[in-house]
Amino acid sequence: MRQHRHFYIDGRWVEPAGETRTFELVDPATERVFATVPLGSAEDVDRAVRAARRAFAVFSSSSRRERLALLQRIVDVMSKREADFMAIASQEMGTPLSSVSHFRNAVDQFREQMRVLQDYPFEQRLGGNIVRREPIGVCGLIAPWNWPIQTPCTKIAPALAAGCTVVLKPSEYTPLTCVLLAEVFDDAGVPSGVFNLVIGDGSGVGDAMSSHPDIDMMSFTGSTRAGIAVARAAAGTVKRVCQELGGKSANVVLPGADLAAAARWNVARGTFNTGQSCHAPSRILVHQDQTQTLLKLLATEMAALSIGDPKSSGTTLGPVVNRAQFQRIQHYIQVGIDEGAGLVC
């Protein structure tokens, strides 16, 4: 069993401050504990923020060329570790190894920021005025468990391109992918304090980040409940807050649509990443005269899925991240049945 004992703060792997709680990571395919990680505290957050604040004084004045070179080094180092990232993501949250977009979309975040940064207008004249776009400061980033590689990179890449420094809190259910990210940034020569990683839960680390007076902006992706907590905690210091609270949306199938194609698309998108995506089309609105036809097509598509060990190359649908999520899904299925819905498969 792997025991990870450190956070990445100010360019170094450091032990948590004071007494530390630990969190067990459970492989959803076997339901066995495969690793433990420390859960940070407000003191750990403060150390990381102070490091990020010191680094911001220098990094914010770095040149466009220097930031482009840094992003390129990150792409180069990260590109060599696809297998490592996918292996740990599969073990942490059950996504099949075939879901390589987890990793490739993450790398593409840095490539896209390089493209934007190449000729981004940081300063423009508007009439008799000059509009100058400057880095906002220290950014607190909180990432969810269901996209543990891509979502952190979606936040980190533009922050670095803009000249900001960051403190990242991954989900306590999927922290090891971000440990790998820290290794990549270290190998790529990200300056000390520009990137900091503190593992923890919402009450121990998330609240401390959101309320910290030296964090200038919070970026949160997750549930509405937790998003409200972040906004409330951030209000006292009047920091910027950017949130993506997600939610599953309906797919509308019009009467003239190709029903077979609609069924194929819905099942592919709805079960991708083992169905653990906020954009999964888990509801379908279809004309009542076409309901039975579409249900049969959906059942056929579902039957074609290969359910099994996410580490097997042939698996297209693995287990959900943990028992609590599994039980929640069973609850919603039962609610539907109790309200008169039919169970097709």
Short mmCIF file of C-alpha atoms in Angstrom, two decimals:
data_model
loop_
_atom_site.label_atom_id
_atom_site.label_comp_id
_atom_site.label_asym_id
_atom_site.label_seq_id
_atom_site.Cartn_x
_atom_site.Cartn_y
_atom_site.Cartn_z
CA MET A 1 0.00 0.00 0.00
CA ARG A 2 1.29 3.44 -0.92
CA GLN A 3 1.67 6.01 1.84
CA HIS A 4 2.00 9.57 0.60
CA ARG A 5 3.01 11.88 3.44
CA HIS A 6 3.84 15.24 1.85
CA PHE A 7 2.47 18.42 0.33
CA TYR A 8 4.24 20.43 -2.36
CA ILE A 9 4.90 23.94 -1.03
CA ASP A 10 7.44 26.54 -2.18
CA GLY A 11 9.13 24.15 -4.60
CA ARG A 12 9.67 21.38 -2.04
CA TRP A 13 7.92 18.28 -0.72
CA VAL A 14 7.16 19.10 2.91
CA GLU A 15 5.46 17.32 5.78
CA PRO A 16 2.15 18.69 7.05
CA ALA A 17 2.22 21.12 9.95
CA GLY A 18 1.22 19.78 13.35
CA GLU A 19 -0.94 16.73 13.93
CA THR A 20 -2.36 15.38 10.70
CA ARG A 21 -5.44 13.40 9.86
CA THR A 22 -5.05 10.78 7.13
CA PHE A 23 -7.46 9.69 4.43
CA GLU A 24 -7.64 6.22 2.87
CA LEU A 25 -7.98 5.89 -0.89
CA VAL A 26 -10.10 2.93 -1.97
CA ASP A 27 -9.76 1.28 -5.38
CA PRO A 28 -13.38 1.20 -6.63
CA ALA A 29 -12.73 -1.94 -8.68
CA THR A 30 -11.61 -3.98 -5.66
CA GLU A 31 -12.92 -1.90 -2.72
CA ARG A 32 -9.50 -2.27 -1.12
CA VAL A 33 -7.44 0.56 0.36
CA PHE A 34 -4.45 1.16 -1.90
CA ALA A 35 -3.01 4.40 -0.49
CA THR A 36 -3.21 6.92 2.33
CA VAL A 37 -2.74 10.68 2.12
CA PRO A 38 -2.53 13.43 4.74
CA LEU A 39 -5.35 15.94 5.14
CA GLY A 40 -4.06 19.46 5.52
CA SER A 41 -5.05 22.24 7.90
CA ALA A 42 -5.36 26.01 7.89
CA GLU A 43 -1.69 26.19 8.88
CA ASP A 44 -0.69 24.22 5.77
CA VAL A 45 -2.83 26.53 3.63
CA ASP A 46 -1.17 29.57 5.19
CA ARG A 47 2.31 28.21 4.41
CA ALA A 48 1.29 27.61 0.80
CA VAL A 49 -0.32 31.04 0.42
CA ARG A 50 2.71 32.81 1.88
CA ALA A 51 4.93 30.95 -0.61
CA ALA A 52 2.62 31.87 -3.48
CA ARG A 53 2.54 35.52 -2.37
CA ARG A 54 6.34 35.72 -2.30
CA ALA A 55 6.61 34.09 -5.71
CA PHE A 56 3.96 36.38 -7.21
CA ALA A 57 6.17 39.42 -6.73
CA VAL A 58 8.63 37.99 -9.26
CA PHE A 59 6.51 35.73 -11.45
CA SER A 60 3.90 38.41 -12.18
CA SER A 61 6.58 40.48 -13.90
CA SER A 62 7.95 37.60 -15.99
CA SER A 63 7.95 38.17 -19.72
CA ARG A 64 5.64 36.64 -22.28
CA ARG A 65 8.59 34.69 -23.67
CA GLU A 66 9.46 33.28 -20.24
CA ARG A 67 5.90 32.10 -19.61
CA LEU A 68 5.65 30.54 -23.08
CA ALA A 69 8.88 28.65 -22.44
CA LEU A 70 7.57 27.47 -19.06
CA LEU A 71 4.29 26.20 -20.55
CA GLN A 72 6.22 24.39 -23.28
CA ARG A 73 8.43 22.66 -20.70
CA ILE A 74 5.31 21.53 -18.84
CA VAL A 75 3.85 20.09 -22.05
CA ASP A 76 7.12 18.30 -22.83
CA VAL A 77 7.48 16.72 -19.38
CA MET A 78 3.79 15.91 -18.96
CA SER A 79 3.52 14.27 -22.39
CA LYS A 80 5.94 11.56 -21.29
CA ARG A 81 3.74 10.45 -18.39
CA GLU A 82 0.39 9.63 -19.99
CA ALA A 83 0.49 6.00 -18.80
CA ASP A 84 1.24 7.09 -15.21
CA PHE A 85 -1.62 9.60 -15.13
CA MET A 86 -4.16 7.20 -16.61
CA ALA A 87 -3.14 4.35 -14.31
CA ILE A 88 -3.64 6.39 -11.15
CA ALA A 89 -6.85 8.05 -12.40
CA SER A 90 -8.28 4.62 -13.13
CA GLN A 91 -7.36 3.37 -9.68
CA GLU A 92 -8.61 6.49 -7.89
CA MET A 93 -12.01 6.96 -9.53
CA GLY A 94 -12.77 3.95 -11.72
CA THR A 95 -12.52 5.51 -15.16
CA PRO A 96 -11.47 2.97 -17.83
CA LEU A 97 -7.94 3.20 -19.19
CA SER A 98 -9.55 3.72 -22.58
CA SER A 99 -10.76 7.18 -21.41
CA VAL A 100 -7.49 8.77 -22.50
CA SER A 101 -9.15 12.15 -23.08
CA HIS A 102 -8.71 12.67 -19.32
CA PHE A 103 -5.00 13.09 -19.93
CA ARG A 104 -4.87 14.45 -23.46
CA ASN A 105 -7.39 17.19 -22.78
CA ALA A 106 -5.29 18.17 -19.76
CA VAL A 107 -2.14 18.58 -21.84
CA ASP A 108 -4.14 20.50 -24.43
CA GLN A 109 -5.03 23.08 -21.78
CA PHE A 110 -1.38 24.15 -21.71
CA ARG A 111 -1.08 24.07 -25.49
CA GLU A 112 -4.18 26.27 -25.82
CA GLN A 113 -2.85 28.78 -23.32
CA MET A 114 0.39 28.95 -25.29
CA ARG A 115 -1.63 29.74 -28.41
CA VAL A 116 -3.60 32.46 -26.62
CA LEU A 117 -0.56 33.92 -24.86
CA GLN A 118 1.43 34.18 -28.11
CA ASP A 119 -0.20 37.49 -29.04
CA TYR A 120 -2.55 38.24 -26.16
CA PRO A 121 -3.14 42.02 -25.85
CA PHE A 122 -2.17 42.73 -22.23
CA GLU A 123 -2.37 46.45 -22.99
CA GLN A 124 -4.68 48.30 -25.37
CA ARG A 125 -5.54 51.93 -26.05
CA LEU A 126 -9.26 52.68 -25.82
CA GLY A 127 -9.92 56.23 -26.92
CA GLY A 128 -7.90 58.41 -24.60
CA ASN A 129 -7.43 55.59 -22.09
CA ILE A 130 -5.12 52.63 -21.71
CA VAL A 131 -6.63 49.29 -20.66
CA ARG A 132 -4.04 47.10 -18.99
CA ARG A 133 -4.72 43.47 -18.07
CA GLU A 134 -2.65 42.38 -15.12
CA PRO A 135 -2.37 39.09 -13.18
CA ILE A 136 -4.88 39.10 -10.34
CA GLY A 137 -2.55 37.59 -7.75
CA VAL A 138 -2.64 34.36 -5.76
CA CYS A 139 -5.33 31.98 -7.03
CA GLY A 140 -6.92 29.31 -4.85
CA LEU A 141 -8.03 26.39 -6.99
CA ILE A 142 -10.38 23.62 -5.84
CA ALA A 143 -10.86 20.68 -8.22
CA PRO A 144 -13.44 17.85 -8.22
CA TRP A 145 -12.88 14.10 -8.18
CA ASN A 146 -14.62 13.18 -11.44
CA TRP A 147 -12.12 14.85 -13.78
CA PRO A 148 -8.98 14.73 -11.63
CA ILE A 149 -6.44 15.54 -14.38
CA GLN A 150 -8.19 17.85 -16.82
CA THR A 151 -10.04 20.14 -14.39
CA PRO A 152 -6.95 21.17 -12.37
CA CYS A 153 -5.09 21.88 -15.62
CA THR A 154 -8.05 23.91 -16.92
CA LYS A 155 -7.44 26.20 -13.93
CA ILE A 156 -3.64 26.08 -13.63
CA ALA A 157 -2.75 26.68 -17.29
CA PRO A 158 -4.43 30.10 -17.68
CA ALA A 159 -3.27 31.15 -14.22
CA LEU A 160 0.37 30.54 -15.17
CA ALA A 161 -0.10 32.13 -18.59
CA ALA A 162 -1.46 35.27 -16.91
CA GLY A 163 1.40 35.45 -14.40
CA CYS A 164 -0.54 34.29 -11.34
CA THR A 165 0.63 31.92 -8.64
CA VAL A 166 -1.59 29.14 -7.34
CA VAL A 167 -2.54 26.99 -4.39
CA LEU A 168 -4.35 23.82 -5.49
CA LYS A 169 -6.65 21.62 -3.42
CA PRO A 170 -7.65 18.44 -5.25
CA SER A 171 -10.51 16.28 -4.05
CA GLU A 172 -9.44 14.06 -1.19
CA TYR A 173 -10.83 11.13 -3.24
CA THR A 174 -8.46 11.73 -6.18
CA PRO A 175 -5.34 13.52 -4.90
CA LEU A 176 -2.63 11.33 -6.42
CA THR A 177 -3.20 12.59 -9.96
CA CYS A 178 -2.34 16.06 -8.63
CA VAL A 179 0.71 14.67 -6.85
CA LEU A 180 1.83 13.56 -10.31
CA LEU A 181 1.10 17.06 -11.60
CA ALA A 182 3.33 18.50 -8.88
CA GLU A 183 6.11 16.12 -9.97
CA VAL A 184 5.67 17.29 -13.56
CA PHE A 185 5.83 20.97 -12.56
CA ASP A 186 8.90 20.32 -10.43
CA ASP A 187 10.66 18.54 -13.29
CA ALA A 188 9.62 21.30 -15.71
CA GLY A 189 11.27 23.94 -13.54
CA VAL A 190 8.21 25.85 -12.38
CA PRO A 191 9.69 28.49 -10.04
CA SER A 192 9.40 27.86 -6.32
CA GLY A 193 6.10 29.03 -4.88
CA VAL A 194 4.38 29.49 -8.24
CA PHE A 195 2.54 26.16 -7.81
CA ASN A 196 1.61 24.76 -4.40
CA LEU A 197 -0.37 21.61 -3.56
CA VAL A 198 -2.23 21.03 -0.29
CA ILE A 199 -4.34 17.88 -0.01
CA GLY A 200 -7.38 18.12 2.21
CA ASP A 201 -11.14 18.18 2.60
CA GLY A 202 -13.51 21.11 2.38
CA SER A 203 -13.70 21.87 6.10
CA GLY A 204 -9.97 21.62 6.71
CA VAL A 205 -8.47 23.17 3.57
CA GLY A 206 -11.26 24.47 1.33
CA ASP A 207 -12.66 26.83 3.96
CA ALA A 208 -9.18 28.05 4.91
CA MET A 209 -8.38 28.84 1.28
CA SER A 210 -11.70 30.57 0.61
CA SER A 211 -11.39 32.84 3.64
CA HIS A 212 -7.64 33.51 3.43
CA PRO A 213 -6.98 37.26 3.09
CA ASP A 214 -3.96 36.77 0.81
CA ILE A 215 -5.77 34.67 -1.80
CA ASP A 216 -7.06 37.07 -4.43
CA MET A 217 -9.32 34.72 -6.39
CA MET A 218 -11.04 31.40 -5.78
CA SER A 219 -11.88 29.01 -8.60
CA PHE A 220 -14.18 26.16 -7.59
CA THR A 221 -15.66 23.24 -9.52
CA GLY A 222 -18.07 20.94 -7.71
CA SER A 223 -21.44 20.72 -6.06
CA THR A 224 -23.84 23.59 -5.48
CA ARG A 225 -23.74 22.96 -1.73
CA ALA A 226 -19.95 23.29 -1.57
CA GLY A 227 -20.03 26.23 -3.98
CA ILE A 228 -22.28 28.14 -1.60
CA ALA A 229 -19.82 27.45 1.22
CA VAL A 230 -16.92 28.76 -0.87
CA ALA A 231 -18.80 31.94 -1.80
CA ARG A 232 -19.78 32.62 1.81
CA ALA A 233 -16.26 32.06 3.10
CA ALA A 234 -14.80 34.29 0.37
CA ALA A 235 -17.24 37.15 0.98
CA GLY A 236 -15.44 38.41 4.07
CA THR A 237 -12.31 39.29 2.10
CA VAL A 238 -14.20 40.40 -1.03
CA LYS A 239 -12.10 38.20 -3.29
CA ARG A 240 -13.10 37.22 -6.81
CA VAL A 241 -14.94 33.90 -7.01
CA CYS A 242 -15.36 31.86 -10.19
CA GLN A 243 -17.53 28.73 -9.93
CA GLU A 244 -18.65 25.91 -12.22
CA LEU A 245 -21.31 24.03 -10.28
CA GLY A 246 -22.33 21.70 -13.07
CA GLY A 247 -25.56 19.85 -13.54
CA LYS A 248 -26.91 17.24 -15.87
CA SER A 249 -28.96 18.53 -18.76
CA ALA A 250 -31.67 17.12 -20.98
CA ASN A 251 -31.00 16.12 -24.56
CA VAL A 252 -33.90 17.06 -26.86
CA VAL A 253 -34.60 14.58 -29.68
CA LEU A 254 -36.83 16.20 -32.29
CA PRO A 255 -39.41 14.17 -34.28
CA GLY A 256 -37.34 14.26 -37.47
CA ALA A 257 -34.12 13.08 -35.82
CA ASP A 258 -32.25 9.85 -36.55
CA LEU A 259 -33.32 7.88 -33.46
CA ALA A 260 -30.60 5.25 -33.80
CA ALA A 261 -27.94 7.97 -33.91
CA ALA A 262 -29.57 9.76 -30.98
CA ALA A 263 -29.53 6.56 -28.89
CA ARG A 264 -25.92 5.87 -29.83
CA TRP A 265 -24.84 9.41 -28.92
CA ASN A 266 -26.77 9.47 -25.63
CA VAL A 267 -25.36 6.18 -24.39
CA ALA A 268 -21.82 7.05 -25.47
CA ARG A 269 -21.92 10.45 -23.80
CA GLY A 270 -23.95 9.32 -20.81
CA THR A 271 -21.68 6.42 -19.89
CA PHE A 272 -18.33 7.95 -20.85
CA ASN A 273 -16.10 8.25 -17.78
CA THR A 274 -18.39 5.66 -16.16
CA GLY A 275 -21.18 8.24 -16.26
CA GLN A 276 -19.30 10.48 -13.83
CA SER A 277 -19.48 13.73 -15.77
CA CYS A 278 -21.50 16.84 -15.03
CA HIS A 279 -22.30 17.22 -18.74
CA ALA A 280 -23.63 13.68 -19.17
CA PRO A 281 -27.00 13.75 -21.01
CA SER A 282 -28.83 11.70 -18.39
CA ARG A 283 -32.30 12.91 -19.42
CA ILE A 284 -33.89 12.68 -22.86
CA LEU A 285 -36.94 14.57 -24.10
CA VAL A 286 -38.55 12.79 -27.06
CA HIS A 287 -41.94 12.91 -28.76
CA GLN A 288 -44.32 10.47 -27.04
CA ASP A 289 -45.00 8.61 -30.31
CA GLN A 290 -41.27 7.74 -30.53
CA THR A 291 -40.68 6.81 -26.90
CA GLN A 292 -40.91 3.03 -27.23
CA THR A 293 -38.74 2.95 -30.34
CA LEU A 294 -36.04 5.04 -28.66
CA LEU A 295 -36.18 2.93 -25.48
CA LYS A 296 -35.46 -0.23 -27.47
CA LEU A 297 -32.56 1.45 -29.25
CA LEU A 298 -31.16 2.70 -25.94
CA ALA A 299 -31.38 -0.80 -24.43
CA THR A 300 -29.50 -2.21 -27.42
CA GLU A 301 -26.74 0.36 -27.06
CA MET A 302 -26.46 -0.25 -23.32
CA ALA A 303 -26.19 -3.99 -23.87
CA ALA A 304 -23.16 -3.41 -26.09
CA LEU A 305 -21.16 -1.83 -23.28
CA SER A 306 -18.30 -3.82 -21.80
CA ILE A 307 -18.58 -3.59 -18.00
CA GLY A 308 -15.60 -4.65 -15.93
CA ASP A 309 -12.19 -3.85 -14.48
CA PRO A 310 -11.27 -0.31 -15.57
CA LYS A 311 -7.66 -1.44 -15.96
CA SER A 312 -8.67 -3.89 -18.70
CA SER A 313 -8.21 -2.51 -22.21
CA GLY A 314 -11.60 -3.79 -23.36
CA THR A 315 -13.65 -2.18 -20.57
CA THR A 316 -15.89 0.73 -21.57
CA LEU A 317 -17.79 1.07 -18.28
CA GLY A 318 -16.05 0.73 -14.92
CA PRO A 319 -17.15 1.19 -11.31
CA VAL A 320 -18.15 4.54 -9.83
CA VAL A 321 -15.70 6.23 -7.49
CA ASN A 322 -16.93 4.85 -4.16
CA ARG A 323 -19.72 3.04 -2.34
CA ALA A 324 -21.45 6.28 -1.35
CA GLN A 325 -21.84 7.27 -5.01
CA PHE A 326 -23.03 3.77 -5.91
CA GLN A 327 -25.68 3.89 -3.20
CA ARG A 328 -26.79 7.35 -4.32
CA ILE A 329 -27.31 6.03 -7.86
CA GLN A 330 -29.33 3.08 -6.55
CA HIS A 331 -31.43 5.53 -4.52
CA TYR A 332 -32.28 7.62 -7.58
CA ILE A 333 -33.16 4.53 -9.59
CA GLN A 334 -35.55 3.47 -6.85
CA VAL A 335 -37.05 6.97 -6.66
CA GLY A 336 -37.78 6.76 -10.39
CA ILE A 337 -39.44 3.36 -10.03
CA ASP A 338 -41.47 4.56 -7.06
CA GLU A 339 -42.69 7.51 -9.11
CA GLY A 340 -43.88 5.24 -11.92
CA ALA A 341 -40.87 4.92 -14.21
CA GLY A 342 -40.03 1.64 -15.91
CA LEU A 343 -36.60 -0.02 -15.59
CA VAL A 344 -35.46 -0.93 -19.11
CA CYS A 345 -32.03 -2.41 -18.34
#
